[in-house]
mmCIF file of C-alpha atoms in Angstrom:
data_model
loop_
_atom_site.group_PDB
_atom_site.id
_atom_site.type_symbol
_atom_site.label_atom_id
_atom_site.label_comp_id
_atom_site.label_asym_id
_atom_site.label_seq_id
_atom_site.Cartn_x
_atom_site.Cartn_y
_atom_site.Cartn_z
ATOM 1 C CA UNK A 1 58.197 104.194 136.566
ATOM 2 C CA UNK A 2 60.515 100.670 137.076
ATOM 3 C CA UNK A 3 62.286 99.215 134.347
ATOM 4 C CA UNK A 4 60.412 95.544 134.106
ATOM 5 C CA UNK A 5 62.537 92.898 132.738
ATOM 6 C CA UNK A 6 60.517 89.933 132.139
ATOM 7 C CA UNK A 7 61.520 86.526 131.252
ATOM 8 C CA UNK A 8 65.032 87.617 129.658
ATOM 9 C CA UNK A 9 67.041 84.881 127.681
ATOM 10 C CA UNK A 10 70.914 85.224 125.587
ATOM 11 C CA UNK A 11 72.308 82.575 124.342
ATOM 12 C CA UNK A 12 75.758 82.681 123.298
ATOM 13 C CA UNK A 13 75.689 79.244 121.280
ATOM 14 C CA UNK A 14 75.613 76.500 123.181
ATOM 15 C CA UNK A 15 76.068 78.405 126.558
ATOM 16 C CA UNK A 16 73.005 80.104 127.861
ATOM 17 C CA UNK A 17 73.929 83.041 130.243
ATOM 18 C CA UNK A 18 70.522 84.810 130.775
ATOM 19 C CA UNK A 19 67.681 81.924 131.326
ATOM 20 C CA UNK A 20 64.438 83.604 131.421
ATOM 21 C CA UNK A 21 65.481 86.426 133.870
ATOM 22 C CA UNK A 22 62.822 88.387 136.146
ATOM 23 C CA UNK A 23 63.745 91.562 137.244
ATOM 24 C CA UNK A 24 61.889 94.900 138.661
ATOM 25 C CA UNK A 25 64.514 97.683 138.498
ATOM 26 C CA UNK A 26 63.487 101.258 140.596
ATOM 27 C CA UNK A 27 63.506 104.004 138.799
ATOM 28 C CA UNK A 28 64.811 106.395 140.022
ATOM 29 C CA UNK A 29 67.400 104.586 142.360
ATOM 30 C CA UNK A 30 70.193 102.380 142.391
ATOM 31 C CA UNK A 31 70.531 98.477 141.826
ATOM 32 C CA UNK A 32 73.371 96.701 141.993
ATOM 33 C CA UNK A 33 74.356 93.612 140.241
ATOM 34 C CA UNK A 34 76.777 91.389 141.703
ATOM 35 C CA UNK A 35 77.453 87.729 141.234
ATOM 36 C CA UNK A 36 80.213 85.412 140.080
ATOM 37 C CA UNK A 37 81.914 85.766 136.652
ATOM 38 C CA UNK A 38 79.973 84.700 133.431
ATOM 39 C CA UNK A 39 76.371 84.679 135.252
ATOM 40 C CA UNK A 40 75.469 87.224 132.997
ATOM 41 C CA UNK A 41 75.981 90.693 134.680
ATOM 42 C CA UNK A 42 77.400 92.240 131.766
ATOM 43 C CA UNK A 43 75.306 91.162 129.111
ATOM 44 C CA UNK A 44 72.204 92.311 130.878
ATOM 45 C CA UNK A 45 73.773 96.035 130.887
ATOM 46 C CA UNK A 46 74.630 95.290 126.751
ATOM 47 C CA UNK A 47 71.380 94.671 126.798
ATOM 48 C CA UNK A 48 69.616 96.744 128.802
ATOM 49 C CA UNK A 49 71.928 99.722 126.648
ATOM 50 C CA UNK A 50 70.598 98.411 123.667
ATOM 51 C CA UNK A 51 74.031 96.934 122.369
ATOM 52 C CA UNK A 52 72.971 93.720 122.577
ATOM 53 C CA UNK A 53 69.209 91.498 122.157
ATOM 54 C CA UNK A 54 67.675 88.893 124.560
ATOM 55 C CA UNK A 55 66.994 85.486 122.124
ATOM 56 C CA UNK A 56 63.573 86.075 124.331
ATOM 57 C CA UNK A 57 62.006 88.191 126.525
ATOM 58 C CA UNK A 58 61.328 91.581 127.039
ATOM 59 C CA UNK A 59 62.136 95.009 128.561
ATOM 60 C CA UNK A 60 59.443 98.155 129.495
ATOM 61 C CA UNK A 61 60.081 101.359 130.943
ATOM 62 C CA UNK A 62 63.850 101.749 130.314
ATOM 63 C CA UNK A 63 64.768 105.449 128.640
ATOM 64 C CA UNK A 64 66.879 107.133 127.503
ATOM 65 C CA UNK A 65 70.945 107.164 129.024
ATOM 66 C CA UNK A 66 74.737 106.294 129.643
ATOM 67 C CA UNK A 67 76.698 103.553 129.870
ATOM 68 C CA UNK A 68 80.137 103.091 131.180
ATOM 69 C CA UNK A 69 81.647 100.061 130.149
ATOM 70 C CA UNK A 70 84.373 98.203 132.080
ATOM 71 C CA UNK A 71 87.146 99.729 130.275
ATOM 72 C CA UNK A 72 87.574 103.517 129.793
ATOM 73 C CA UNK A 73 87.035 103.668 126.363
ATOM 74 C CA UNK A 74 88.845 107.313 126.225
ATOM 75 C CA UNK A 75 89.303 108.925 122.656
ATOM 76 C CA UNK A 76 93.076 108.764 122.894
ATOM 77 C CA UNK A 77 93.170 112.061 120.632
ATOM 78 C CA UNK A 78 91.540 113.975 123.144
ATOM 79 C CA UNK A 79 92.540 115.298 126.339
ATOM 80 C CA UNK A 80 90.599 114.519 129.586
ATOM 81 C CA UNK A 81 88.077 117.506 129.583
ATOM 82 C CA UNK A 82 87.534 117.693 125.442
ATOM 83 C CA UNK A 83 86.593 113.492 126.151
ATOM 84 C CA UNK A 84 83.947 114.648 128.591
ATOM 85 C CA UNK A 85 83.056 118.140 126.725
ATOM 86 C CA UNK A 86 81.876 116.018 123.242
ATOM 87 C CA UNK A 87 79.293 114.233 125.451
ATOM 88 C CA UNK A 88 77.759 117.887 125.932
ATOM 89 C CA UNK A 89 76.171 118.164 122.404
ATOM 90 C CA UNK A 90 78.277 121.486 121.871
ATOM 91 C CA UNK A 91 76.714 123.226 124.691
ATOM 92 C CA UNK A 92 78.381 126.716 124.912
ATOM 93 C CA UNK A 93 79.248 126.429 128.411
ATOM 94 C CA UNK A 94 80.841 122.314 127.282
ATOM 95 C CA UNK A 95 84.160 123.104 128.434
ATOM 96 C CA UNK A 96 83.299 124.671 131.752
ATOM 97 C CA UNK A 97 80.732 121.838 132.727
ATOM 98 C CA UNK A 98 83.813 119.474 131.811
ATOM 99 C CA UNK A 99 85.839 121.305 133.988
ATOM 100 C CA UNK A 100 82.699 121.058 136.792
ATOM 101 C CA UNK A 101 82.419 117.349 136.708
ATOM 102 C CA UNK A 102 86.501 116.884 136.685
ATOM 103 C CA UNK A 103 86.577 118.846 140.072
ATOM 104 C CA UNK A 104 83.819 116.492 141.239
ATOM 105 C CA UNK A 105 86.211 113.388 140.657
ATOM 106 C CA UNK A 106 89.135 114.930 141.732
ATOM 107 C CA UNK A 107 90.766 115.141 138.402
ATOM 108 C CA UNK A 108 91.113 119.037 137.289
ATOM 109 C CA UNK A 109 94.629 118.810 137.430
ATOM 110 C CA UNK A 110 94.481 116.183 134.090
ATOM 111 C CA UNK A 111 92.034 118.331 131.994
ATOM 112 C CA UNK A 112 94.263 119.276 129.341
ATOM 113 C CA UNK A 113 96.281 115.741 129.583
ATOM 114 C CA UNK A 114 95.460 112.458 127.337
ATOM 115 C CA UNK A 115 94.450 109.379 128.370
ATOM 116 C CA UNK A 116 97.990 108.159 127.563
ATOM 117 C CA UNK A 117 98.978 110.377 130.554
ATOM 118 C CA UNK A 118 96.656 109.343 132.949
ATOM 119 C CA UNK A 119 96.896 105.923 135.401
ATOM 120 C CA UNK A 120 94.000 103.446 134.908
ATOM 121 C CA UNK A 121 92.221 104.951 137.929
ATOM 122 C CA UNK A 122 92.499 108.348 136.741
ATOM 123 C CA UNK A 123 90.917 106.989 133.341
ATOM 124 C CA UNK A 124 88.099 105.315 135.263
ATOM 125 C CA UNK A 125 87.537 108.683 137.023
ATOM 126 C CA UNK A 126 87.456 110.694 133.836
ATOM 127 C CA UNK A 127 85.047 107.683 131.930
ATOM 128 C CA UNK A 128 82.750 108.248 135.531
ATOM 129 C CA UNK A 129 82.241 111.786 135.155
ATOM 130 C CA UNK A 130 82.158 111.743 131.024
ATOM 131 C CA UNK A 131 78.966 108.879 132.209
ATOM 132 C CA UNK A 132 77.520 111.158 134.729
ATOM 133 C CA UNK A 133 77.977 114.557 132.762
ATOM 134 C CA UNK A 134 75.781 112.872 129.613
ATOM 135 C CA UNK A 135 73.204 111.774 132.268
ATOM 136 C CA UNK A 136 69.455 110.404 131.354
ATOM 137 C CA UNK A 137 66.981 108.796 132.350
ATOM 138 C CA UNK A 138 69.199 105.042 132.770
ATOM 139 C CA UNK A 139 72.712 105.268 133.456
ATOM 140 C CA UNK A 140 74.674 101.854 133.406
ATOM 141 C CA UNK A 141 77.848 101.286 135.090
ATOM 142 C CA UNK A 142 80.146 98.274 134.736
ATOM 143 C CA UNK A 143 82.514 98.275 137.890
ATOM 144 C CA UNK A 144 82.508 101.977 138.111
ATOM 145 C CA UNK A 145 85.129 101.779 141.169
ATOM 146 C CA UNK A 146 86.828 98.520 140.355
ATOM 147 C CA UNK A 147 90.674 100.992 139.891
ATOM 148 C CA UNK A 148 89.800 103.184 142.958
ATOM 149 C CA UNK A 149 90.891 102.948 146.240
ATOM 150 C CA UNK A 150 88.513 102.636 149.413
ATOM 151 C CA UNK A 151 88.876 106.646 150.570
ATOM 152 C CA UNK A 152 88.683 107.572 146.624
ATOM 153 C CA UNK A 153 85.694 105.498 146.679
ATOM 154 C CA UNK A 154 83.670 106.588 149.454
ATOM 155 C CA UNK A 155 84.351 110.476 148.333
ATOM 156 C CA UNK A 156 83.221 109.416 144.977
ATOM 157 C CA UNK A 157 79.661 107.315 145.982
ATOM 158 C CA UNK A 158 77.559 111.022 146.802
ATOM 159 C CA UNK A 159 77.855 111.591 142.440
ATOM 160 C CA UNK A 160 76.131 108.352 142.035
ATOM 161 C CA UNK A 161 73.489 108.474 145.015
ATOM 162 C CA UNK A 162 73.066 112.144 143.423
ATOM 163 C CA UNK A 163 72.247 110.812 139.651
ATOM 164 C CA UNK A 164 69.690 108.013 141.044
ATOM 165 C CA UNK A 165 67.753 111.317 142.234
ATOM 166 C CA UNK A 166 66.158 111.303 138.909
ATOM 167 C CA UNK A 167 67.307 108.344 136.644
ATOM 168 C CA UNK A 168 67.958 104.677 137.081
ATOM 169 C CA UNK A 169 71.471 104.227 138.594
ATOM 170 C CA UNK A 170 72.174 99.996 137.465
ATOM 171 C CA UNK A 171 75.314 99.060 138.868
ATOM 172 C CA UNK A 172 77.726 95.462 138.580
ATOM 173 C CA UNK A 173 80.135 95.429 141.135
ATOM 174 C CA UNK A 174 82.323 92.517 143.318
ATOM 175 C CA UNK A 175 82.277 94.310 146.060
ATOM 176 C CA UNK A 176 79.537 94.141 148.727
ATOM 177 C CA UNK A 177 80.752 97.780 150.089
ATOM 178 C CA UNK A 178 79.648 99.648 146.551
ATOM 179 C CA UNK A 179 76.099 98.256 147.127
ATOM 180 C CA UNK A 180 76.180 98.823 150.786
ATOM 181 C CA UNK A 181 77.137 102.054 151.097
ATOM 182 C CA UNK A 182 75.341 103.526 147.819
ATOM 183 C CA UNK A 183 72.503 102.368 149.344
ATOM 184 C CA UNK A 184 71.479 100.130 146.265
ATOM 185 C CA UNK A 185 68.598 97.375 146.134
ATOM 186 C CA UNK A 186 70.511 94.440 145.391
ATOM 187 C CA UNK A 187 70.424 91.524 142.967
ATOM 188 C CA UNK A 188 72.653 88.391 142.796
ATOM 189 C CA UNK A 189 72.795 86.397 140.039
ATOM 190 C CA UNK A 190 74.253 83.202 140.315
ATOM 191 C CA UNK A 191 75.153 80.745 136.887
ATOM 192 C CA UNK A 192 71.984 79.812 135.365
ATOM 193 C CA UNK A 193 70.493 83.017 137.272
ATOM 194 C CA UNK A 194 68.846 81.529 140.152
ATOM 195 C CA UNK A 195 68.276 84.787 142.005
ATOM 196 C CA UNK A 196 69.582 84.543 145.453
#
């Protein structure tokens, strides 16, 4: 079933960012959402999350998911594998799925480091696989590859194509490769969101 946006508005003050947005959104698969800064990419994941409300508008068909913001956002007290292991819901087997997904983004050697320890990629990796590993039925990423390199990248893409098997994969990204090679339907938004 698609995720139908319809008519979406935010206003932040005086500025509006969303202006009666139109979307239809597969599900499953994978969109990406590129466009220029401050045309309202990241605000539609808030709000497509649930972290944020249009001013107007409406969303149908969205469930239940994961969102990875720009910024790790790693608990600092935990190490690499416990960050991805408390998404698990104490699952007896939490610390060997951790340990699973870590080997899928080439991180096992950092499982029992902290984030302090770890290079902004790395983070990005770990806050990847902590998104993926929690799963769903909509799983939001917010320049999921923007640290990586192009190799790390293209090893990395199967894990997403793989999640938009069964839940909506919505994507921003700057960089026409990500949507290329994932495969994604894609959807520019310009200021004002004029689709083009």
């Amino acid at each position: 079933m698609p995720i139908e946006i319809t008519d979406l508005t935010r206003r932040f003050g005086e500025k509006t960012v969303l202006d009666r947005l139109t979307l239809t959104l597969p599900s499953p698969g994978i969109t990406a959402i590129t466009g220029p800064s401050g045309c309202g990419k990241t605000t539609l994941l808030r709000i497509l999350s649930g972290l944020d409300h249009p001013d107007s508008g409406g969303i149908s068909g969205i469930g239940q998911g994961a969102y990875m913001f720009q910024e790790p956002r790693l608990l600092p007290w935990l190490t690499t594998a416990e960050n991805i292991s408390l998404v698990l819901g104490g699952r007896p087997d939490a610390r060997e799925t951790a340990l699973a997904w870590l080997d899928r983004v080439e991180l096992r050697e950092a499982a029992d480091q902290y984030p302090s320890e770890l290079s902004g990629g790395m983070q990005q990796r770990a806050a990847l696989a902590r998104t993926l590993a929690y799963g769903g039925d909509t799983i939001l990423l917010d320049e999921p590859f923007r640290a990586l390199d192009r190799p790390l990248r293209l090893r990395l893409y199967p894990l997403i194509r793989e999640a938009a098997q069964t839940a909506a994969v919505v994507l921003v990204t700057h960089d026409p490769e990500d949507a290329e090679q994932l495969g994604a339907d894609i959807i520019a938004l310009e200021k004002k969101n004029h689709l083009s």
